[in-house]
XYZ file of C-alpha atoms in Angstrom:
685
model
C 4.703 -11.581 -28.403
C 3.315 -8.731 -29.659
C 1.108 -6.480 -27.824
C -1.873 -6.632 -30.360
C -1.729 -10.415 -29.258
C -1.533 -9.444 -25.946
C -4.667 -7.383 -26.649
C -6.941 -9.569 -28.416
C -6.363 -13.366 -26.623
C -8.637 -13.528 -23.761
C -6.853 -13.390 -20.288
C -8.525 -15.249 -17.876
C -7.898 -18.120 -20.162
C -4.705 -17.688 -20.733
C -3.715 -17.939 -16.928
C -6.271 -21.002 -16.660
C -4.246 -22.760 -19.548
C -0.928 -21.645 -17.903
C -2.191 -23.215 -14.199
C -2.984 -26.462 -16.418
C 0.414 -26.536 -17.196
C 2.067 -25.943 -13.846
C 0.110 -28.109 -12.390
C 0.444 -31.048 -15.276
C 4.256 -30.734 -15.208
C 4.688 -30.684 -10.896
C 6.379 -33.700 -10.689
C 8.589 -33.189 -13.711
C 9.920 -30.004 -11.212
C 9.806 -31.850 -7.848
C 12.533 -34.633 -9.353
C 14.550 -31.427 -10.641
C 14.792 -29.961 -6.520
C 17.355 -30.804 -4.982
C 15.395 -29.648 -1.582
C 11.783 -29.810 -2.094
C 10.246 -28.933 1.066
C 9.103 -31.826 3.475
C 5.365 -32.616 3.590
C 3.768 -29.943 6.410
C 5.979 -27.484 6.012
C 3.726 -24.241 5.345
C 5.197 -21.619 3.433
C 2.247 -19.100 4.553
C 2.860 -15.625 5.918
C 1.319 -14.648 9.297
C -0.903 -11.811 9.268
C -3.204 -9.061 11.811
C -4.842 -6.653 9.646
C -7.895 -9.150 9.888
C -8.621 -8.982 13.586
C -5.877 -7.074 14.966
C -3.715 -10.517 16.684
C -1.991 -12.721 14.560
C -2.770 -15.191 12.525
C -1.772 -17.632 9.364
C -3.146 -15.991 6.217
C -4.768 -19.270 4.786
C -7.220 -18.452 8.254
C -8.067 -14.767 7.735
C -11.306 -14.608 6.905
C -11.022 -11.495 5.125
C -9.187 -10.579 1.655
C -5.825 -10.423 2.397
C -3.251 -10.160 -0.065
C 1.126 -10.483 1.356
C 4.516 -9.408 0.019
C 7.580 -9.816 0.885
C 10.725 -8.589 1.433
C 11.453 -11.058 -1.293
C 9.115 -9.669 -3.843
C 10.806 -6.287 -3.547
C 14.355 -7.312 -4.125
C 13.317 -8.875 -6.981
C 12.367 -6.117 -8.684
C 13.769 -3.045 -7.530
C 10.683 -0.800 -6.985
C 11.103 2.723 -7.409
C 8.865 3.396 -4.426
C 6.976 -0.035 -2.008
C 3.434 0.979 -4.417
C 4.536 -0.372 -7.547
C 5.062 -3.704 -5.573
C 0.850 -3.064 -5.110
C 0.280 -3.923 -8.961
C 0.426 -7.290 -8.002
C -2.912 -7.286 -6.113
C -6.193 -7.282 -7.147
C -8.470 -4.279 -7.472
C -5.874 -2.294 -6.408
C -4.591 1.129 -8.881
C -1.265 3.369 -8.418
C -0.619 6.778 -9.660
C 2.850 7.195 -11.479
C 5.669 5.876 -9.139
C 8.628 7.085 -10.233
C 8.741 9.685 -7.170
C 8.383 9.343 -3.735
C 6.134 11.746 -3.971
C 3.898 10.324 -5.893
C 2.486 6.970 -4.852
C -1.311 7.540 -4.086
C -3.068 4.060 -3.864
C -6.829 3.106 -4.528
C -8.542 0.155 -3.281
C -11.440 -1.265 -4.609
C -12.759 1.834 -6.527
C -11.766 3.771 -3.252
C -8.772 6.326 -2.420
C -6.019 6.665 -0.448
C -8.181 9.001 1.648
C -9.889 6.398 2.346
C -7.451 3.881 2.942
C -5.440 3.304 6.567
C -2.171 3.374 6.789
C 0.073 1.439 9.607
C 3.956 1.287 9.784
C 4.746 -1.508 12.231
C 1.154 -1.605 13.975
C 0.993 2.571 14.556
C -1.586 4.449 12.530
C -0.062 7.218 9.519
C -2.424 10.165 9.249
C -3.367 10.869 5.956
C -2.246 14.395 4.977
C -2.380 14.183 1.088
C -4.951 15.614 -1.224
C -4.222 20.091 -1.341
C -2.979 21.060 -4.514
C 0.439 19.895 -5.030
C 0.897 18.086 -1.944
C 2.664 14.631 -2.050
C 0.822 11.819 -0.972
C 2.801 11.388 2.136
C 3.419 7.731 2.656
C 7.011 8.069 2.924
C 8.504 3.880 3.285
C 11.902 3.303 1.461
C 11.612 -0.556 -0.361
C 14.811 -1.461 1.798
C 13.085 -0.962 4.539
C 9.953 -3.290 3.860
C 9.746 -6.467 5.957
C 6.173 -7.563 4.613
C 3.077 -5.292 3.527
C -0.547 -6.746 4.180
C -2.930 -5.417 1.988
C -6.749 -5.978 3.282
C -9.390 -5.123 1.288
C -12.604 -3.970 2.067
C -13.721 -2.190 5.333
C -11.342 -1.336 8.290
C -13.234 1.506 10.535
C -14.966 -1.101 13.188
C -10.804 -2.055 13.959
C -8.808 0.900 12.694
C -11.250 4.061 13.457
C -12.270 6.391 10.817
C -11.516 5.894 7.649
C -10.443 2.509 6.609
C -13.606 2.118 3.837
C -11.427 0.819 0.911
C -8.493 -1.310 3.306
C -5.847 -1.092 5.520
C -2.364 -1.157 4.112
C -0.064 -2.393 6.851
C 4.096 -2.411 6.608
C 6.119 -3.959 8.551
C 9.876 -3.437 8.599
C 13.162 -5.593 9.023
C 14.773 -6.458 12.430
C 18.173 -7.513 12.295
C 17.153 -10.972 12.347
C 15.342 -10.647 9.105
C 18.915 -8.925 7.688
C 20.185 -12.159 8.906
C 18.099 -15.231 7.818
C 20.085 -16.743 5.909
C 22.810 -16.264 8.109
C 24.035 -17.913 11.176
C 26.187 -14.655 12.750
C 24.672 -12.482 15.563
C 25.877 -9.106 13.853
C 26.600 -7.531 10.488
C 26.516 -4.938 7.774
C 24.942 -4.617 3.973
C 26.324 -1.945 1.464
C 23.920 -2.121 -1.627
C 23.723 -0.737 -4.962
C 21.407 -0.303 -7.671
C 20.186 0.900 -11.195
C 16.933 1.732 -12.755
C 16.882 2.961 -15.784
C 13.605 3.951 -15.997
C 14.458 6.730 -14.386
C 17.825 7.175 -14.235
C 18.050 6.388 -10.514
C 20.868 5.311 -8.668
C 20.089 3.746 -4.899
C 22.874 3.182 -2.555
C 22.371 1.440 1.245
C 23.986 0.996 4.027
C 22.623 -0.886 6.800
C 24.512 -1.930 10.309
C 22.350 -4.398 12.640
C 23.114 -7.230 16.018
C 21.303 -9.290 18.109
C 20.983 -11.126 21.276
C 18.731 -13.204 22.841
C 17.946 -10.335 24.936
C 18.445 -7.325 22.013
C 17.462 -6.572 17.988
C 19.219 -3.766 16.670
C 19.079 -2.152 12.990
C 20.227 1.456 11.605
C 21.043 1.985 8.083
C 20.386 4.983 5.222
C 19.048 4.875 1.582
C 19.998 7.432 -0.864
C 18.132 7.480 -4.446
C 18.837 9.780 -7.120
C 17.083 9.876 -10.114
C 16.016 12.458 -12.895
C 13.228 12.190 -16.221
C 11.112 9.310 -16.854
C 10.768 7.319 -20.270
C 6.512 7.465 -20.845
C 5.354 4.331 -22.759
C 3.370 6.756 -24.085
C 6.303 7.935 -26.544
C 9.132 5.755 -25.635
C 11.333 8.648 -24.814
C 11.928 10.504 -21.661
C 9.681 13.549 -20.034
C 11.062 16.554 -22.032
C 11.411 18.480 -19.298
C 14.899 18.467 -17.227
C 13.942 16.598 -13.566
C 16.425 16.161 -10.977
C 14.893 14.278 -8.076
C 16.182 12.621 -5.441
C 15.089 10.711 -1.888
C 17.095 9.795 1.377
C 15.836 7.403 4.298
C 17.615 6.913 7.144
C 16.197 4.396 9.761
C 16.795 2.789 13.144
C 15.241 0.395 15.710
C 15.701 -1.304 18.541
C 13.720 -3.862 20.678
C 14.362 -5.258 23.943
C 13.781 -8.055 25.803
C 14.480 -7.416 29.026
C 11.935 -10.188 30.453
C 10.124 -12.921 28.206
C 7.024 -11.288 29.360
C 8.182 -7.987 28.202
C 8.949 -6.314 24.503
C 10.314 -2.769 24.175
C 10.694 -0.865 21.182
C 12.145 2.167 19.927
C 12.072 3.319 16.318
C 13.099 6.571 13.879
C 12.391 7.499 10.973
C 13.652 10.267 8.404
C 12.811 11.130 5.401
C 13.672 13.811 3.088
C 12.997 14.483 -0.957
C 13.893 16.783 -3.815
C 11.971 16.840 -6.577
C 12.726 19.951 -9.778
C 11.601 20.292 -13.173
C 12.905 22.701 -15.293
C 10.501 22.907 -18.515
C 11.102 23.589 -21.821
C 9.158 26.910 -21.581
C 10.927 27.960 -18.449
C 8.916 27.307 -16.004
C 10.256 25.778 -12.730
C 9.025 23.925 -10.421
C 10.890 22.585 -6.947
C 9.422 20.177 -4.328
C 10.953 19.683 -0.681
C 9.557 17.193 2.172
C 10.972 16.429 4.732
C 9.416 14.330 7.525
C 10.463 13.435 11.211
C 8.809 10.122 12.592
C 9.540 8.298 16.711
C 7.312 6.075 17.927
C 7.477 3.791 20.724
C 5.722 0.336 22.095
C 5.445 -1.627 24.834
C 4.630 -5.262 24.946
C 3.783 -7.610 27.853
C 2.423 -10.851 27.645
C 1.352 -11.965 31.021
C -0.975 -14.948 30.862
C -3.960 -15.624 29.197
C -6.010 -12.579 30.521
C -3.210 -10.280 30.169
C -1.881 -9.730 26.667
C -1.056 -6.088 26.569
C 0.205 -3.943 23.386
C 0.004 0.080 23.487
C 2.491 2.303 21.082
C 2.498 6.152 20.928
C 3.916 8.553 17.945
C 5.121 11.762 17.185
C 5.718 12.539 13.087
C 6.505 15.932 12.043
C 6.685 17.139 8.490
C 7.365 20.294 5.994
C 6.441 20.863 2.304
C 7.929 23.570 0.274
C 7.362 24.367 -2.810
C 8.980 27.000 -5.067
C 7.887 27.920 -8.437
C 8.992 30.571 -10.558
C 5.736 31.700 -11.114
C 3.985 30.994 -7.791
C 6.692 32.305 -5.673
C 8.062 30.167 -2.403
C 5.428 28.647 0.315
C 5.617 26.252 2.262
C 3.325 23.655 5.057
C 3.703 22.533 8.224
C 2.378 19.328 9.839
C 2.375 17.853 13.447
C 1.005 14.692 14.417
C 0.743 12.688 18.120
C -1.006 9.497 17.616
C -1.372 6.312 20.256
C -3.176 2.732 20.651
C -3.964 0.430 23.092
C -4.733 -3.063 22.972
C -5.418 -6.057 25.304
C -6.468 -9.743 24.145
C -8.160 -12.610 26.428
C -8.315 -15.948 25.898
C -11.171 -17.837 27.931
C -13.638 -20.729 27.747
C -17.020 -19.874 27.999
C -19.857 -22.466 26.103
C -16.950 -22.186 23.555
C -13.206 -20.630 23.726
C -13.063 -16.751 23.019
C -10.067 -14.663 22.198
C -11.280 -10.893 23.347
C -9.585 -8.081 22.487
C -10.375 -4.704 23.438
C -8.933 -1.270 23.154
C -8.907 2.231 21.787
C -6.472 4.983 20.236
C -6.678 8.498 19.145
C -4.936 10.993 16.764
C -4.358 14.569 16.235
C -2.966 16.639 13.627
C -2.588 20.010 12.652
C -1.287 21.626 9.925
C -0.586 25.460 8.669
C 0.389 27.067 5.126
C 2.842 30.335 4.805
C 4.578 31.787 2.071
C 7.150 34.325 1.767
C 7.055 37.796 1.727
C 9.709 40.921 1.345
C 9.050 40.856 5.301
C 9.929 36.949 5.494
C 7.287 34.504 6.199
C 3.732 35.411 6.786
C -0.044 32.945 7.090
C -0.605 31.474 3.552
C -4.283 31.968 2.650
C -4.108 28.083 0.681
C -4.030 25.957 3.726
C -5.432 27.987 6.793
C -4.593 26.816 10.265
C -6.483 23.698 11.256
C -6.448 21.089 13.715
C -7.701 17.796 13.477
C -8.646 14.622 16.635
C -10.031 11.081 15.954
C -10.317 8.630 18.399
C -12.139 5.328 19.555
C -12.932 3.255 21.851
C -13.209 -0.766 20.196
C -13.959 -4.515 21.253
C -14.057 -7.686 19.153
C -14.395 -11.450 20.293
C -13.400 -14.203 18.352
C -15.472 -16.964 19.362
C -14.935 -20.492 18.476
C -18.536 -22.178 19.201
C -16.855 -25.839 18.029
C -14.582 -27.521 15.109
C -16.530 -26.102 12.450
C -17.745 -22.803 13.439
C -16.502 -19.770 14.730
C -18.455 -15.654 14.949
C -15.888 -13.189 14.979
C -18.669 -9.427 16.257
C -16.753 -6.070 16.828
C -18.129 -2.810 18.063
C -16.034 0.574 17.634
C -17.402 4.249 19.034
C -15.861 6.982 16.629
C -15.029 10.342 17.465
C -13.684 13.499 15.283
C -13.726 17.135 15.574
C -12.055 19.499 12.067
C -11.694 23.499 13.434
C -9.611 26.042 12.107
C -9.076 29.338 12.948
C -10.645 31.188 9.678
C -13.994 32.233 9.475
C -14.713 28.090 8.325
C -17.399 26.237 10.573
C -15.877 23.437 12.347
C -17.052 19.629 12.269
C -17.532 17.330 14.791
C -19.288 14.291 14.869
C -19.629 10.579 16.507
C -20.456 7.293 15.224
C -20.812 3.412 16.280
C -19.561 1.086 13.234
C -20.241 -2.635 14.157
C -19.020 -5.680 12.136
C -19.932 -9.168 12.065
C -17.812 -12.468 10.679
C -18.843 -15.460 10.284
C -16.368 -18.888 9.310
C -17.040 -22.127 8.515
C -14.778 -24.696 8.797
C -15.597 -28.201 7.594
C -12.120 -29.499 7.468
C -8.501 -27.963 8.348
C -7.097 -26.806 4.883
C -10.605 -24.928 4.186
C -12.859 -22.167 4.958
C -15.908 -20.382 3.890
C -16.504 -16.930 5.666
C -19.230 -13.715 4.946
C -19.191 -10.784 6.760
C -20.547 -7.243 7.156
C -19.196 -4.453 8.259
C -19.610 -0.800 9.110
C -17.431 1.933 8.378
C -17.242 5.694 8.450
C -14.543 8.291 7.592
C -14.707 11.746 7.952
C -13.656 14.383 5.527
C -9.410 15.189 6.690
C -8.438 18.872 6.591
C -7.383 19.477 3.321
C -10.875 18.471 1.689
C -12.257 21.269 3.885
C -10.451 24.239 4.030
C -7.598 23.957 1.119
C -8.276 26.752 -1.311
C -5.803 27.445 -4.399
C -5.295 29.568 -7.638
C -2.562 28.619 -9.254
C -0.835 29.458 -12.801
C 0.299 26.411 -14.741
C 1.544 26.210 -18.853
C -1.535 28.901 -19.620
C -4.101 27.454 -17.811
C -5.109 28.752 -14.163
C -6.334 25.684 -12.050
C -8.371 27.119 -8.839
C -9.178 24.504 -5.599
C -12.256 25.697 -4.357
C -12.502 24.590 -0.299
C -15.530 22.810 0.753
C -16.020 22.980 5.184
C -19.269 21.970 5.052
C -18.579 18.675 4.069
C -20.717 15.120 5.331
C -18.631 12.285 6.301
C -18.681 9.129 4.449
C -20.412 6.330 6.135
C -20.121 2.084 4.310
C -21.574 -1.306 4.639
C -19.146 -3.896 3.173
C -20.240 -6.938 2.259
C -18.141 -9.967 1.868
C -18.567 -13.426 1.000
C -15.250 -16.087 0.430
C -13.343 -19.210 0.427
C -9.980 -19.932 1.259
C -8.141 -23.279 0.665
C -4.665 -24.866 1.753
C -3.531 -28.132 0.340
C -0.001 -30.043 0.851
C 0.921 -33.106 -1.023
C -0.927 -32.958 -4.012
C 1.329 -33.494 -7.014
C 4.009 -34.621 -4.507
C 5.584 -34.448 -1.529
C 6.281 -31.078 0.027
C 4.020 -29.172 -2.757
C 1.505 -26.539 -1.191
C -1.219 -25.361 -2.818
C -3.156 -22.128 -1.983
C -6.227 -20.123 -3.321
C -8.614 -17.605 -1.985
C -11.784 -15.978 -3.597
C -14.389 -13.683 -2.362
C -17.282 -11.528 -3.981
C -17.832 -7.730 -2.030
C -20.444 -4.946 -2.345
C -19.370 -1.789 -0.562
C -22.156 0.501 -0.604
C -21.248 4.153 0.458
C -23.398 7.218 1.223
C -22.058 10.610 0.958
C -18.845 9.423 -1.180
C -16.592 12.496 -0.915
C -15.160 12.721 -4.209
C -12.526 15.808 -5.715
C -13.154 15.990 -9.274
C -13.184 19.230 -12.312
C -16.276 21.404 -10.813
C -16.171 24.094 -13.981
C -13.901 24.045 -17.175
C -13.348 26.987 -18.647
C -11.819 26.762 -22.141
C -12.136 30.651 -22.999
C -10.533 31.780 -20.720
C -8.167 29.087 -19.539
C -9.099 28.073 -16.038
C -9.965 24.450 -14.667
C -11.955 24.626 -11.326
C -11.393 22.042 -8.490
C -13.899 21.090 -5.505
C -14.688 17.980 -3.063
C -18.172 16.934 -2.426
C -20.377 14.663 -1.210
C -21.141 12.501 -4.177
C -25.236 10.677 -2.786
C -24.385 7.480 -2.901
C -22.060 5.174 -4.429
C -21.105 1.358 -4.705
C -17.973 -0.727 -5.071
C -18.374 -4.475 -6.503
C -16.522 -6.985 -7.882
C -15.098 -9.913 -7.215
C -11.498 -11.229 -6.659
C -9.260 -14.147 -7.358
C -6.262 -15.695 -6.416
C -3.475 -18.955 -5.632
C -0.176 -19.824 -5.450
C 1.275 -23.042 -5.531
C 5.113 -24.250 -4.795
C 6.733 -27.341 -5.137
C 10.853 -27.673 -4.148
C 12.218 -24.368 -5.877
C 9.188 -23.867 -7.952
C 7.252 -21.151 -7.529
C 3.678 -19.464 -8.815
C 1.051 -16.936 -7.898
C -1.835 -15.890 -10.313
C -4.626 -13.037 -9.087
C -8.067 -11.794 -10.722
C -10.290 -8.617 -9.947
C -13.135 -7.561 -11.262
C -14.217 -4.249 -9.848
C -17.540 -1.978 -11.045
C -18.293 1.351 -9.491
C -21.202 2.862 -10.284
C -22.912 6.693 -8.641
C -26.258 4.955 -7.997
C -28.062 8.044 -7.987
C -27.563 8.654 -11.934
C -27.037 4.731 -13.000
C -23.365 6.429 -14.597
C -20.120 4.162 -13.955
C -17.569 5.891 -12.168
C -14.555 6.468 -14.386
C -11.397 6.442 -12.553
C -10.715 2.664 -11.435
C -9.167 -0.578 -13.559
C -12.084 -2.374 -14.937
C -10.209 -5.622 -14.478
C -6.615 -6.985 -13.975
C -5.034 -9.685 -13.569
C -1.457 -11.496 -12.850
C 0.875 -14.213 -12.814
C 4.227 -15.105 -11.350
C 6.520 -17.696 -11.542
C 9.845 -18.277 -10.293
C 12.053 -21.494 -10.498
C 15.522 -21.254 -7.599
C 18.251 -23.255 -10.139
C 21.141 -24.589 -7.504
C 23.444 -25.795 -9.004
C 23.990 -21.986 -10.710
C 22.358 -20.591 -6.993
C 20.457 -18.595 -9.425
C 16.411 -17.741 -9.313
C 14.943 -17.000 -12.623
C 11.271 -15.382 -12.701
C 8.334 -13.923 -15.185
C 5.615 -11.212 -13.992
C 2.579 -10.456 -15.938
C 0.071 -7.639 -15.353
C -3.163 -7.498 -17.716
C -5.689 -4.742 -17.371
C -9.121 -3.941 -19.197
C -9.179 -0.427 -20.320
C -12.362 1.705 -20.598
C -12.993 5.422 -20.675
C -11.473 8.078 -17.956
C -13.390 10.709 -15.713
C -13.553 13.948 -18.726
C -9.983 15.554 -18.602
C -10.160 18.883 -20.411
C -13.792 18.645 -20.861
C -13.340 15.540 -22.324
C -13.428 11.686 -21.499
C -10.320 9.566 -22.958
C -10.667 5.654 -24.290
C -7.892 3.613 -23.008
C -6.939 0.249 -24.461
C -6.775 -2.875 -22.636
C -2.543 -3.675 -22.146
C -0.090 -6.404 -20.774
C 3.268 -5.761 -19.406
C 6.134 -8.563 -18.811
C 8.752 -8.425 -16.539
C 11.645 -10.932 -16.314
C 14.557 -11.735 -13.820
C 17.154 -13.325 -12.401
C 18.025 -13.341 -8.924
C 22.022 -14.539 -7.964
C 22.766 -15.664 -4.269
C 25.977 -17.057 -3.926
C 27.113 -18.977 -0.554
C 28.880 -17.060 1.489
C 32.764 -16.928 0.166
C 34.786 -16.342 3.273
C 33.225 -13.050 5.159
C 31.130 -11.929 2.594
C 27.899 -12.816 0.810
C 27.131 -11.269 -2.628
C 23.398 -11.571 -3.926
C 22.491 -9.446 -7.049
C 19.383 -9.036 -9.482
C 18.861 -8.466 -12.907
C 15.095 -7.068 -14.591
C 14.345 -5.728 -17.255
C 10.546 -4.045 -17.047
C 7.591 -4.001 -19.928
C 9.623 -6.064 -21.850
C 7.599 -5.867 -24.573
C 7.658 -2.006 -25.035
C 4.028 -2.162 -24.140
C 2.287 1.312 -24.954
C -0.859 1.930 -22.360
C -2.352 4.549 -20.255
C -3.669 3.024 -16.817
C -6.480 3.875 -14.286
C -4.944 5.342 -11.371
C -8.068 5.794 -9.387
C -8.122 9.593 -9.274
C -9.697 11.258 -12.366
C -6.436 11.155 -14.236
C -4.921 8.095 -16.008
C -1.552 7.595 -15.826
C 1.237 6.760 -18.830
C 3.576 3.765 -17.711
C 7.280 3.387 -18.290
C 8.732 2.287 -21.345
C 11.082 -1.363 -21.979
C 13.357 -0.577 -18.722
C 16.691 -2.714 -17.247
C 17.202 -2.859 -13.831
C 20.061 -4.271 -11.602
C 21.314 -5.068 -8.121
C 24.245 -5.519 -6.307
C 24.633 -6.019 -2.506
C 27.856 -7.448 -0.051
C 26.767 -8.490 3.610
C 29.681 -8.864 6.590
């Protein structure tokens, strides 16, 4: 199918037609399946981001999407954020490097999203100058990703106006999920032509009734990426690499206790050598150590507590800007308890608190050694709070979930900039109506609160770049963002519709995010005569993000299908103008079918996005066209032979070689990749 035809065809109607074909042919597919699912065996994942307690996805009264390790295995993503393109109203920047993978949800940027890894909040250190995003999580470690769209400040603290992304890493049991063994090792190698990436990984793991241990390392080496604009690679000579080491031990000495310790080490280099003679070298190194303890005694005591220390260093070296480095340290922790009791209904009461303390400083190399760098002054931040939430079930049909949180923050610098501190109470409430076990309606109102991060207040820079000079002006007078998120939705889970063992899951939501004092980074001044662009972070008085989201999945035997659609309108209410940085409409489709006789599972993926105009770039807006990309692939999973079990995968991305420029959730759009080829092979011993 031609790219022109893809653009001209109305995609929502196309998805409806495909869904109709899927449903009408379901019986035939069931007849072909040798191991169709038995009735009642739900494939719904368990999620925690909606209430901080576990529940099936179909019962979560919130807009949540889940991605699994199988999704990562299929596409062989360059970074884990590439997987998020399948989620409605989610935009990402170029994902050709671990240092460039920022995310936008419902029009809210990466600074307005809460990131959790194994339940631990990750401090947002991004925005300043060339500093990378800091979302370091290799896709080989992924067990599950939850993406909750909509405000999460009431539960998870300062930030999270746009949503929450929770990553769960693998245990030994996940590596051994299709094996009867208790110990093993996996070796894997893969190649991605998009950016000439070679990926190698090795993991060892073991489990008993008392403990679960996994450790390993992943290495990625890549070069220049192919742009869909030209079909050719970047003209710069690019040399990128990243190494991710991971170890996690979980111990259950007694049935009511669980102890876990994890260590993450990540290091990445991005080096670019331009034809103009300019040389840029980036280096990022991060250590994270975390521990948690869970204690479940009875209905009144279900205690969870965790602590994390993170230390990272970012270095930039250029033949025009010299050598500089920035150090970041953070300590964070959380504690919560859940009690179950009855009083005019049943209650699941969860209460607790959390904190995060961050510090950062910048230095530059001089003739006498490292000296303080004025671009990133020594500064500290503290965020903390307490929350209480009650999942109150009045009867079989009606429940209400109120939540209340007290938030506090403080920002201060050792320079002449003023410090900033404040506190705020953020309430929320969700009403759940379940007229039948398979059907859920909900409505929610949640307050949000996001103080500015350190770089938004204190970072400044003057940087020469290919004849131009970029200037960043600090703004220590920023106000915290305040928001109210309104959402109504419905979800349904049905089984045995077309045949015994099938399952249909659908979800729909309408949202309205009202944000006051929205913090926005944009071009403050553009001077073509002096070749300067001045950037500034400031408060927009009143921003509204509103839209709809639809999603559904269907499974029957070996057949799987999922589809989603998102509509988003972001508007500056003071000017009445649309904020031109987010994809206005997008849709996704995934199909797969396992052929047991050959041990293969072919799959297909479609991503469509509506174009529009961007924010001003170099003084002008840019028109983006509608586009659609098609990916196909196949996984091969033969039965174990002797002591080795092999798995392999092949994929072709952007099959039609569509030329497209995509919104990225920031001022600048991103060119996509041209047609690419991906392959991987793993051996489990």
